Each structure stands twice: as structure tokens, then as C-alpha cells.
Amino acid sequence: MLIDHWPLVGLRLSTPRLELRLPSEEELAALGELAAEGIHAPDRMPFLVPWTDLPPADRARSVVQHHWLRRGTWSPQNWALNLVVFENDQVVGLQTIAARDFAVLRQVSTASWLGTRFQRQGIGTEMRAAVLHLAFTGLNAREAMSGAFEDNPSSFTVSMKHGYEPDGVERHVVRGRPAVMRRLRLTRARWEMRRRVPVSITGLTSCLPMFGLAESAEVSPADHHLSAADGRPHQDAGKDEEARRRSRAAGS
């Protein structure tokens, strides 16, 4: 079975409203179609690589190709987990968590996007809570990084709810014009003070070696749910750099 060779297909993050997981091929197609419908206003560009400027059909194809690329280039030293976000079994967006040399640095970064019709409904806050719980509770991360361009206040609102703090700026050229990205950093201590969304994780244990980990530092190796409610286990390269930059999104 595929899960025997690629255990990430069994990983699930669940919140009161959402489920985050790897998609089936048909669900990946639905994600591409959602991107083709639109993600942001035409006069804005929240991405470092302006892939949303592509025509709708090409934009949908690029989503599919990017997902395949990140699976194909996965290694424990350099990984990016592209989780499709579902609300009531409907595809609403994408949430990425990524890291380089995670076993040593214990640092992750996040990126995300939502289809236009699913924005401003609190989904962005909840899906970020899910991957932060995976990072800090499931993988024992020390800190999480994020960032957004200065003209994206909604992204900063999401980050501030989770306790991120300013971490400097980066200057980029986007669409041939200068753009300033404000970096943000979240430590484990601040995350613990701010976490409010209950999150459960299933299927993580068999995935740990793929993240460069022998075992979870906070829980036993037996398969279980990890819940944010109480923090205890419950029963129950050029193309590579382009891919990393492409997935960094406002609202991450």
C-alpha cells in the first residue's frame, strides 16, 4: 500500500471546523480549480513568485505541478508539507509547513492561501493553528517563521493572534517593482501562551523519520491523537529554491 512507502498520506490534522491532509488526485484537481477562480485582487500580489498572474488554466496546472514537485524533492533535510484544507469535505485552500535541517535547527516556516470565497471567515487563523500544533507539539519545534508584504494587513492579523513578533524586513522585486516583506517569528513559549484552537493529530508516528526525527520528544512512539486542549496524548538547487519562494505567501 502507498501508506507503507509514503506514510504522510495517513497524516491528519483536525480542528473544530477543518481537516488538513494530503489530497487525492481528484482533490488536488479541485485545489487547482479553486486557485483558478482567484485568490486575491488583481492589483495586489501577495506571493514572492507571481504565479497567480498566470491565466486560470495555467494557474490550476501550476498548483498540481507544484504539489507533485514538493513530494518528489522531499528529504528529511529539506521538506515542505503541502496540506490541503477541507471544511465540510470541501477544498478551501492550502496550508504549507516547511523546514531545512529541521532535526538540528528545530525551525519551521509556514505559507498558505485560501480561495477568495472562503476568506474572512476565520479559516486562516484555524488552519495556521493546526500546523503550529503539528510543529510545536508533534515535531517539538523551537520556533516558527512567517512573513507577509506590507500591504497585507489580514495576514499580520492572523499572525498576531498566534503571538508572532517582528523579526526584521526583506526587500524583494515583485512584478518588476520593489516590495517589502516583514518577517515574523513565533517562539514555543509565546505559542503556548496564545494557543486557543483545539487540534488533534493522527498518523504522525510513522511519519517522524520523514521529518528527520527518530521519535517525538513529547509523546510516546505509539500512534495516538495529540490534542491542544491539554497538550497530552489521547487514545484514539535552483528549482528547489524557486519552489520554496513560490510557496511563501501572505497570510501564511
PDB file of C-alpha atoms in Angstrom:
ATOM      1  CA  MET A   1       0.000   0.000   0.000  1.00  0.00           C
ATOM      2  CA  LEU A   2       1.113   3.554  -0.664  1.00  0.00           C
ATOM      3  CA  ILE A   3       0.982   4.444   3.030  1.00  0.00           C
ATOM      4  CA  ASP A   4       3.693   1.850   3.702  1.00  0.00           C
ATOM      5  CA  HIS A   5       6.097   3.780   1.474  1.00  0.00           C
ATOM      6  CA  TRP A   6       4.719   7.302   1.929  1.00  0.00           C
ATOM      7  CA  PRO A   7       3.210   7.473   5.446  1.00  0.00           C
ATOM      8  CA  LEU A   8       2.390  11.151   5.046  1.00  0.00           C
ATOM      9  CA  VAL A   9      -0.795  10.148   3.222  1.00  0.00           C
ATOM     10  CA  GLY A  10      -2.117   8.977   6.601  1.00  0.00           C
ATOM     11  CA  LEU A  11      -1.342  12.192   8.466  1.00  0.00           C
ATOM     12  CA  ARG A  12      -4.397  14.182   9.572  1.00  0.00           C
ATOM     13  CA  LEU A  13      -4.713  17.483  11.407  1.00  0.00           C
ATOM     14  CA  SER A  14      -8.189  18.264  12.714  1.00  0.00           C
ATOM     15  CA  THR A  15      -9.691  21.387  14.276  1.00  0.00           C
ATOM     16  CA  PRO A  16     -13.334  22.089  15.201  1.00  0.00           C
ATOM     17  CA  ARG A  17     -14.037  23.230  11.605  1.00  0.00           C
ATOM     18  CA  LEU A  18     -11.245  21.906   9.432  1.00  0.00           C
ATOM     19  CA  GLU A  19      -9.257  18.887   8.326  1.00  0.00           C
ATOM     20  CA  LEU A  20      -5.770  19.261   6.835  1.00  0.00           C
ATOM     21  CA  ARG A  21      -4.212  16.379   4.885  1.00  0.00           C
ATOM     22  CA  LEU A  22      -2.588  15.380   1.635  1.00  0.00           C
ATOM     23  CA  PRO A  23      -5.121  15.277  -1.185  1.00  0.00           C
ATOM     24  CA  SER A  24      -6.209  12.543  -3.546  1.00  0.00           C
ATOM     25  CA  GLU A  25      -5.590  13.264  -7.222  1.00  0.00           C
ATOM     26  CA  GLU A  26      -9.184  14.444  -7.661  1.00  0.00           C
ATOM     27  CA  GLU A  27      -8.915  16.679  -4.595  1.00  0.00           C
ATOM     28  CA  LEU A  28      -5.674  18.101  -5.973  1.00  0.00           C
ATOM     29  CA  ALA A  29      -7.533  18.922  -9.177  1.00  0.00           C
ATOM     30  CA  ALA A  30     -10.180  20.687  -7.077  1.00  0.00           C
ATOM     31  CA  LEU A  31      -7.441  22.715  -5.385  1.00  0.00           C
ATOM     32  CA  GLY A  32      -6.144  23.797  -8.790  1.00  0.00           C
ATOM     33  CA  GLU A  33      -9.637  24.783  -9.873  1.00  0.00           C
ATOM     34  CA  LEU A  34     -10.049  26.821  -6.686  1.00  0.00           C
ATOM     35  CA  ALA A  35      -6.836  28.694  -7.467  1.00  0.00           C
ATOM     36  CA  ALA A  36      -8.098  29.315 -10.999  1.00  0.00           C
ATOM     37  CA  GLU A  37     -11.188  31.020  -9.546  1.00  0.00           C
ATOM     38  CA  GLY A  38      -8.980  33.583  -7.798  1.00  0.00           C
ATOM     39  CA  ILE A  39      -7.044  34.133  -4.585  1.00  0.00           C
ATOM     40  CA  HIS A  40      -6.524  37.909  -4.416  1.00  0.00           C
ATOM     41  CA  ALA A  41      -7.431  41.155  -6.160  1.00  0.00           C
ATOM     42  CA  PRO A  42      -5.624  41.700  -9.493  1.00  0.00           C
ATOM     43  CA  ASP A  43      -3.938  44.888  -8.238  1.00  0.00           C
ATOM     44  CA  ARG A  44      -2.206  43.011  -5.395  1.00  0.00           C
ATOM     45  CA  MET A  45       0.469  40.314  -5.367  1.00  0.00           C
ATOM     46  CA  PRO A  46       0.998  38.577  -2.015  1.00  0.00           C
ATOM     47  CA  PHE A  47       3.434  35.976  -3.409  1.00  0.00           C
ATOM     48  CA  LEU A  48       7.168  36.297  -3.986  1.00  0.00           C
ATOM     49  CA  VAL A  49       6.777  34.419  -7.251  1.00  0.00           C
ATOM     50  CA  PRO A  50       3.686  35.853  -9.008  1.00  0.00           C
ATOM     51  CA  TRP A  51       2.241  32.517 -10.111  1.00  0.00           C
ATOM     52  CA  THR A  52      -1.298  33.814  -9.756  1.00  0.00           C
ATOM     53  CA  ASP A  53      -0.671  36.118 -12.740  1.00  0.00           C
ATOM     54  CA  LEU A  54      -0.922  33.030 -14.950  1.00  0.00           C
ATOM     55  CA  PRO A  55      -4.126  32.505 -16.946  1.00  0.00           C
ATOM     56  CA  PRO A  56      -6.651  30.419 -14.973  1.00  0.00           C
ATOM     57  CA  ALA A  57      -5.969  27.084 -16.711  1.00  0.00           C
ATOM     58  CA  ASP A  58      -2.201  27.516 -16.377  1.00  0.00           C
ATOM     59  CA  ARG A  59      -2.628  28.596 -12.768  1.00  0.00           C
ATOM     60  CA  ALA A  60      -4.544  25.413 -11.951  1.00  0.00           C
ATOM     61  CA  ARG A  61      -1.904  23.290 -13.674  1.00  0.00           C
ATOM     62  CA  SER A  62       0.864  25.042 -11.764  1.00  0.00           C
ATOM     63  CA  VAL A  63      -0.795  24.138  -8.463  1.00  0.00           C
ATOM     64  CA  VAL A  64      -0.840  20.469  -9.450  1.00  0.00           C
ATOM     65  CA  GLN A  65       2.763  20.555 -10.672  1.00  0.00           C
ATOM     66  CA  HIS A  66       3.996  22.355  -7.574  1.00  0.00           C
ATOM     67  CA  HIS A  67       2.338  19.764  -5.340  1.00  0.00           C
ATOM     68  CA  TRP A  68       3.991  16.931  -7.266  1.00  0.00           C
ATOM     69  CA  LEU A  69       7.332  18.755  -7.182  1.00  0.00           C
ATOM     70  CA  ARG A  70       7.379  19.099  -3.418  1.00  0.00           C
ATOM     71  CA  ARG A  71       6.557  15.422  -2.973  1.00  0.00           C
ATOM     72  CA  GLY A  72       9.243  14.411  -5.444  1.00  0.00           C
ATOM     73  CA  THR A  73      12.002  16.522  -3.887  1.00  0.00           C
ATOM     74  CA  TRP A  74      11.180  15.610  -0.258  1.00  0.00           C
ATOM     75  CA  SER A  75      14.061  14.671   2.013  1.00  0.00           C
ATOM     76  CA  PRO A  76      14.410  14.671   5.816  1.00  0.00           C
ATOM     77  CA  GLN A  77      16.896  17.552   5.436  1.00  0.00           C
ATOM     78  CA  ASN A  78      14.645  19.679   3.205  1.00  0.00           C
ATOM     79  CA  TRP A  79      10.884  19.187   3.234  1.00  0.00           C
ATOM     80  CA  ALA A  80       7.675  21.062   2.548  1.00  0.00           C
ATOM     81  CA  LEU A  81       4.346  19.545   3.542  1.00  0.00           C
ATOM     82  CA  ASN A  82       1.544  20.941   1.375  1.00  0.00           C
ATOM     83  CA  LEU A  83      -1.673  20.172   3.237  1.00  0.00           C
ATOM     84  CA  VAL A  84      -4.990  20.775   1.549  1.00  0.00           C
ATOM     85  CA  VAL A  85      -7.543  22.396   3.860  1.00  0.00           C
ATOM     86  CA  PHE A  86     -11.067  20.972   3.952  1.00  0.00           C
ATOM     87  CA  GLU A  87     -14.184  22.436   5.544  1.00  0.00           C
ATOM     88  CA  ASN A  88     -17.167  20.074   5.491  1.00  0.00           C
ATOM     89  CA  ASP A  89     -15.268  17.930   2.967  1.00  0.00           C
ATOM     90  CA  GLN A  90     -14.909  20.900   0.605  1.00  0.00           C
ATOM     91  CA  VAL A  91     -11.478  22.088  -0.567  1.00  0.00           C
ATOM     92  CA  VAL A  92     -10.970  25.656   0.684  1.00  0.00           C
ATOM     93  CA  GLY A  93      -7.226  26.281   0.439  1.00  0.00           C
ATOM     94  CA  LEU A  94      -3.670  25.185   1.083  1.00  0.00           C
ATOM     95  CA  GLN A  95      -1.502  25.293   4.207  1.00  0.00           C
ATOM     96  CA  THR A  96       2.211  24.580   3.935  1.00  0.00           C
ATOM     97  CA  ILE A  97       4.725  23.884   6.675  1.00  0.00           C
ATOM     98  CA  ALA A  98       8.361  23.552   5.611  1.00  0.00           C
ATOM     99  CA  ALA A  99      11.856  23.254   7.054  1.00  0.00           C
ATOM    100  CA  ARG A 100      15.516  22.760   6.228  1.00  0.00           C
ATOM    101  CA  ASP A 101      17.761  20.769   8.568  1.00  0.00           C
ATOM    102  CA  PHE A 102      14.862  20.530  10.985  1.00  0.00           C
ATOM    103  CA  ALA A 103      16.447  17.857  13.173  1.00  0.00           C
ATOM    104  CA  VAL A 104      19.224  20.320  14.027  1.00  0.00           C
ATOM    105  CA  LEU A 105      17.559  23.741  13.842  1.00  0.00           C
ATOM    106  CA  ARG A 106      14.037  22.850  15.015  1.00  0.00           C
ATOM    107  CA  GLN A 107      12.667  25.762  12.990  1.00  0.00           C
ATOM    108  CA  VAL A 108       9.751  25.708  10.551  1.00  0.00           C
ATOM    109  CA  SER A 109       8.172  28.204   8.186  1.00  0.00           C
ATOM    110  CA  THR A 110       4.578  28.381   7.029  1.00  0.00           C
ATOM    111  CA  ALA A 111       2.749  29.583   3.944  1.00  0.00           C
ATOM    112  CA  SER A 112      -0.872  29.440   2.867  1.00  0.00           C
ATOM    113  CA  TRP A 113      -3.649  30.610   0.632  1.00  0.00           C
ATOM    114  CA  LEU A 114      -7.430  30.441   0.570  1.00  0.00           C
ATOM    115  CA  GLY A 115      -9.865  30.657  -2.316  1.00  0.00           C
ATOM    116  CA  THR A 116     -11.450  34.097  -2.455  1.00  0.00           C
ATOM    117  CA  ARG A 117     -14.906  32.863  -1.437  1.00  0.00           C
ATOM    118  CA  PHE A 118     -13.501  31.322   1.758  1.00  0.00           C
ATOM    119  CA  GLN A 119     -11.596  34.334   3.024  1.00  0.00           C
ATOM    120  CA  ARG A 120     -12.504  36.498   6.031  1.00  0.00           C
ATOM    121  CA  GLN A 121     -14.293  33.641   7.778  1.00  0.00           C
ATOM    122  CA  GLY A 122     -11.653  32.751  10.385  1.00  0.00           C
ATOM    123  CA  ILE A 123     -10.393  29.783   8.398  1.00  0.00           C
ATOM    124  CA  GLY A 124      -6.894  31.235   8.014  1.00  0.00           C
ATOM    125  CA  THR A 125      -6.460  31.508  11.773  1.00  0.00           C
ATOM    126  CA  GLU A 126      -7.653  27.955  12.373  1.00  0.00           C
ATOM    127  CA  MET A 127      -5.527  26.310   9.685  1.00  0.00           C
ATOM    128  CA  ARG A 128      -2.427  28.112  10.963  1.00  0.00           C
ATOM    129  CA  ALA A 129      -3.249  26.859  14.460  1.00  0.00           C
ATOM    130  CA  ALA A 130      -3.289  23.319  13.080  1.00  0.00           C
ATOM    131  CA  VAL A 131       0.213  23.411  11.594  1.00  0.00           C
ATOM    132  CA  LEU A 132       1.637  25.280  14.578  1.00  0.00           C
ATOM    133  CA  HIS A 133       0.347  22.481  16.786  1.00  0.00           C
ATOM    134  CA  LEU A 134       1.990  19.963  14.467  1.00  0.00           C
ATOM    135  CA  ALA A 135       5.240  21.921  14.675  1.00  0.00           C
ATOM    136  CA  PHE A 136       5.432  22.532  18.398  1.00  0.00           C
ATOM    137  CA  THR A 137       3.640  19.515  19.880  1.00  0.00           C
ATOM    138  CA  GLY A 138       4.095  16.876  17.204  1.00  0.00           C
ATOM    139  CA  LEU A 139       7.613  17.729  15.984  1.00  0.00           C
ATOM    140  CA  ASN A 140       8.992  19.606  19.004  1.00  0.00           C
ATOM    141  CA  ALA A 141       9.937  22.733  17.065  1.00  0.00           C
ATOM    142  CA  ARG A 142      11.585  25.652  18.848  1.00  0.00           C
ATOM    143  CA  GLU A 143      10.234  28.425  16.624  1.00  0.00           C
ATOM    144  CA  ALA A 144       8.073  29.110  13.581  1.00  0.00           C
ATOM    145  CA  MET A 145       8.724  31.736  10.926  1.00  0.00           C
ATOM    146  CA  SER A 146       6.259  33.596   8.750  1.00  0.00           C
ATOM    147  CA  GLY A 147       6.058  36.832   6.809  1.00  0.00           C
ATOM    148  CA  ALA A 148       3.941  38.984   4.545  1.00  0.00           C
ATOM    149  CA  PHE A 149       4.235  42.047   2.371  1.00  0.00           C
ATOM    150  CA  GLU A 150       3.401  45.371   3.973  1.00  0.00           C
ATOM    151  CA  ASP A 151       0.118  45.745   2.096  1.00  0.00           C
ATOM    152  CA  ASN A 152      -1.436  42.609   3.580  1.00  0.00           C
ATOM    153  CA  PRO A 153      -2.890  43.516   6.994  1.00  0.00           C
ATOM    154  CA  SER A 154      -5.096  40.415   7.166  1.00  0.00           C
ATOM    155  CA  SER A 155      -2.012  38.220   7.221  1.00  0.00           C
ATOM    156  CA  PHE A 156      -0.498  40.161  10.097  1.00  0.00           C
ATOM    157  CA  THR A 157      -3.786  39.941  11.989  1.00  0.00           C
ATOM    158  CA  VAL A 158      -3.665  36.129  11.795  1.00  0.00           C
ATOM    159  CA  SER A 159      -0.036  36.074  12.908  1.00  0.00           C
ATOM    160  CA  MET A 160      -0.600  38.407  15.844  1.00  0.00           C
ATOM    161  CA  LYS A 161      -3.430  36.206  17.119  1.00  0.00           C
ATOM    162  CA  HIS A 162      -0.912  33.390  17.458  1.00  0.00           C
ATOM    163  CA  GLY A 163       1.743  35.505  19.170  1.00  0.00           C
ATOM    164  CA  TYR A 164       4.283  36.149  16.394  1.00  0.00           C
ATOM    165  CA  GLU A 165       6.749  39.002  16.891  1.00  0.00           C
ATOM    166  CA  PRO A 166       8.560  41.208  14.341  1.00  0.00           C
ATOM    167  CA  ASP A 167      11.798  39.736  13.023  1.00  0.00           C
ATOM    168  CA  GLY A 168      13.049  42.311  10.506  1.00  0.00           C
ATOM    169  CA  VAL A 169      12.350  43.029   6.860  1.00  0.00           C
ATOM    170  CA  GLU A 170      13.338  41.719   3.438  1.00  0.00           C
ATOM    171  CA  ARG A 171      13.325  43.685   0.183  1.00  0.00           C
ATOM    172  CA  HIS A 172      12.246  41.945  -2.992  1.00  0.00           C
ATOM    173  CA  VAL A 173      11.312  42.707  -6.565  1.00  0.00           C
ATOM    174  CA  VAL A 174       7.797  41.568  -7.422  1.00  0.00           C
ATOM    175  CA  ARG A 175       6.213  42.324 -10.781  1.00  0.00           C
ATOM    176  CA  GLY A 176       9.244  44.459 -11.525  1.00  0.00           C
ATOM    177  CA  ARG A 177       8.666  46.746  -8.547  1.00  0.00           C
ATOM    178  CA  PRO A 178      10.188  46.914  -5.043  1.00  0.00           C
ATOM    179  CA  ALA A 179       8.261  45.173  -2.287  1.00  0.00           C
ATOM    180  CA  VAL A 180       8.992  44.993   1.435  1.00  0.00           C
ATOM    181  CA  MET A 181       8.258  41.800   3.324  1.00  0.00           C
ATOM    182  CA  ARG A 182       8.002  41.925   7.105  1.00  0.00           C
ATOM    183  CA  ARG A 183       9.348  38.782   8.725  1.00  0.00           C
ATOM    184  CA  LEU A 184       7.710  37.334  11.837  1.00  0.00           C
ATOM    185  CA  ARG A 185       8.907  34.819  14.423  1.00  0.00           C
ATOM    186  CA  LEU A 186       6.978  32.723  16.949  1.00  0.00           C
ATOM    187  CA  THR A 187       8.736  31.023  19.846  1.00  0.00           C
ATOM    188  CA  ARG A 188       7.398  27.953  21.602  1.00  0.00           C
ATOM    189  CA  ALA A 189       6.838  29.960  24.800  1.00  0.00           C
ATOM    190  CA  ARG A 190       4.688  32.581  23.071  1.00  0.00           C
ATOM    191  CA  TRP A 191       2.761  29.904  21.165  1.00  0.00           C
ATOM    192  CA  GLU A 192       1.958  28.133  24.424  1.00  0.00           C
ATOM    193  CA  MET A 193       0.601  31.372  25.903  1.00  0.00           C
ATOM    194  CA  ARG A 194      -1.634  32.124  22.900  1.00  0.00           C
ATOM    195  CA  ARG A 195      -2.929  28.768  21.663  1.00  0.00           C
ATOM    196  CA  ARG A 196      -6.714  28.524  21.868  1.00  0.00           C
ATOM    197  CA  VAL A 197      -7.823  26.279  18.995  1.00  0.00           C
ATOM    198  CA  PRO A 198      -8.178  22.556  19.842  1.00  0.00           C
ATOM    199  CA  VAL A 199      -6.142  20.487  17.358  1.00  0.00           C
ATOM    200  CA  SER A 200      -5.756  16.734  17.034  1.00  0.00           C
ATOM    201  CA  ILE A 201      -3.129  14.867  15.032  1.00  0.00           C
ATOM    202  CA  THR A 202      -3.385  11.297  13.777  1.00  0.00           C
ATOM    203  CA  GLY A 203      -0.955   9.208  11.797  1.00  0.00           C
ATOM    204  CA  LEU A 204       2.170  11.094  12.871  1.00  0.00           C
ATOM    205  CA  THR A 205       4.329   8.383  14.421  1.00  0.00           C
ATOM    206  CA  SER A 206       5.177   6.572  11.188  1.00  0.00           C
ATOM    207  CA  CYS A 207       5.952   9.932   9.520  1.00  0.00           C
ATOM    208  CA  LEU A 208       8.592  11.083  12.010  1.00  0.00           C
ATOM    209  CA  PRO A 209      11.629   9.715  10.110  1.00  0.00           C
ATOM    210  CA  MET A 210      10.472  11.682   7.052  1.00  0.00           C
ATOM    211  CA  PHE A 211      10.834  14.860   9.105  1.00  0.00           C
ATOM    212  CA  GLY A 212      14.322  13.792  10.194  1.00  0.00           C
ATOM    213  CA  LEU A 213      13.190  12.633  13.633  1.00  0.00           C
ATOM    214  CA  ALA A 214      13.603   9.282  15.326  1.00  0.00           C
ATOM    215  CA  GLU A 215      10.742   9.882  17.734  1.00  0.00           C
ATOM    216  CA  SER A 216       8.557  12.645  19.089  1.00  0.00           C
ATOM    217  CA  ALA A 217      10.182  14.360  22.048  1.00  0.00           C
ATOM    218  CA  GLU A 218       6.908  14.994  23.873  1.00  0.00           C
ATOM    219  CA  VAL A 219       4.911  11.824  23.330  1.00  0.00           C
ATOM    220  CA  SER A 220       5.415   8.094  23.208  1.00  0.00           C
ATOM    221  CA  PRO A 221       6.016   6.480  19.827  1.00  0.00           C
ATOM    222  CA  ALA A 222       2.623   4.733  19.847  1.00  0.00           C
ATOM    223  CA  ASP A 223       0.140   6.114  17.338  1.00  0.00           C
ATOM    224  CA  HIS A 224      -2.314   8.489  19.010  1.00  0.00           C
ATOM    225  CA  HIS A 225      -4.074  11.803  18.882  1.00  0.00           C
ATOM    226  CA  LEU A 226      -2.284  14.915  20.117  1.00  0.00           C
ATOM    227  CA  SER A 227      -4.716  17.484  21.420  1.00  0.00           C
ATOM    228  CA  ALA A 228      -4.119  21.179  22.020  1.00  0.00           C
ATOM    229  CA  ALA A 229      -6.797  21.096  24.682  1.00  0.00           C
ATOM    230  CA  ASP A 230      -4.406  19.786  27.305  1.00  0.00           C
ATOM    231  CA  GLY A 231      -1.167  19.012  25.473  1.00  0.00           C
ATOM    232  CA  ARG A 232      -1.212  15.317  26.406  1.00  0.00           C
ATOM    233  CA  PRO A 233      -1.518  12.270  24.172  1.00  0.00           C
ATOM    234  CA  HIS A 234      -5.018  10.857  23.805  1.00  0.00           C
ATOM    235  CA  GLN A 235      -6.028   7.428  22.676  1.00  0.00           C
ATOM    236  CA  ASP A 236      -7.949   7.029  19.915  1.00  0.00           C
ATOM    237  CA  ALA A 237      19.449  23.699  -6.028  1.00  0.00           C
ATOM    238  CA  GLY A 238      17.593  26.311  -8.333  1.00  0.00           C
ATOM    239  CA  LYS A 239      14.225  24.644  -8.836  1.00  0.00           C
ATOM    240  CA  ASP A 240      14.116  23.786  -5.166  1.00  0.00           C
ATOM    241  CA  GLU A 241      14.715  27.384  -4.149  1.00  0.00           C
ATOM    242  CA  GLU A 242      12.116  28.545  -6.651  1.00  0.00           C
ATOM    243  CA  ALA A 243       9.621  26.115  -5.141  1.00  0.00           C
ATOM    244  CA  ARG A 244      10.353  27.387  -1.636  1.00  0.00           C
ATOM    245  CA  ARG A 245       9.966  31.016  -2.677  1.00  0.00           C
ATOM    246  CA  ARG A 246       6.860  30.275  -4.710  1.00  0.00           C
ATOM    247  CA  SER A 247       5.010  28.812  -1.763  1.00  0.00           C
ATOM    248  CA  ARG A 248       5.771  31.683   0.635  1.00  0.00           C
ATOM    249  CA  ALA A 249       2.511  33.577   0.758  1.00  0.00           C
ATOM    250  CA  ALA A 250       0.896  36.453   2.535  1.00  0.00           C
ATOM    251  CA  GLY A 251      -1.442  35.045   5.122  1.00  0.00           C
ATOM    252  CA  SER A 252       0.998  32.258   5.842  1.00  0.00           C
TER     253      SER A 252
END
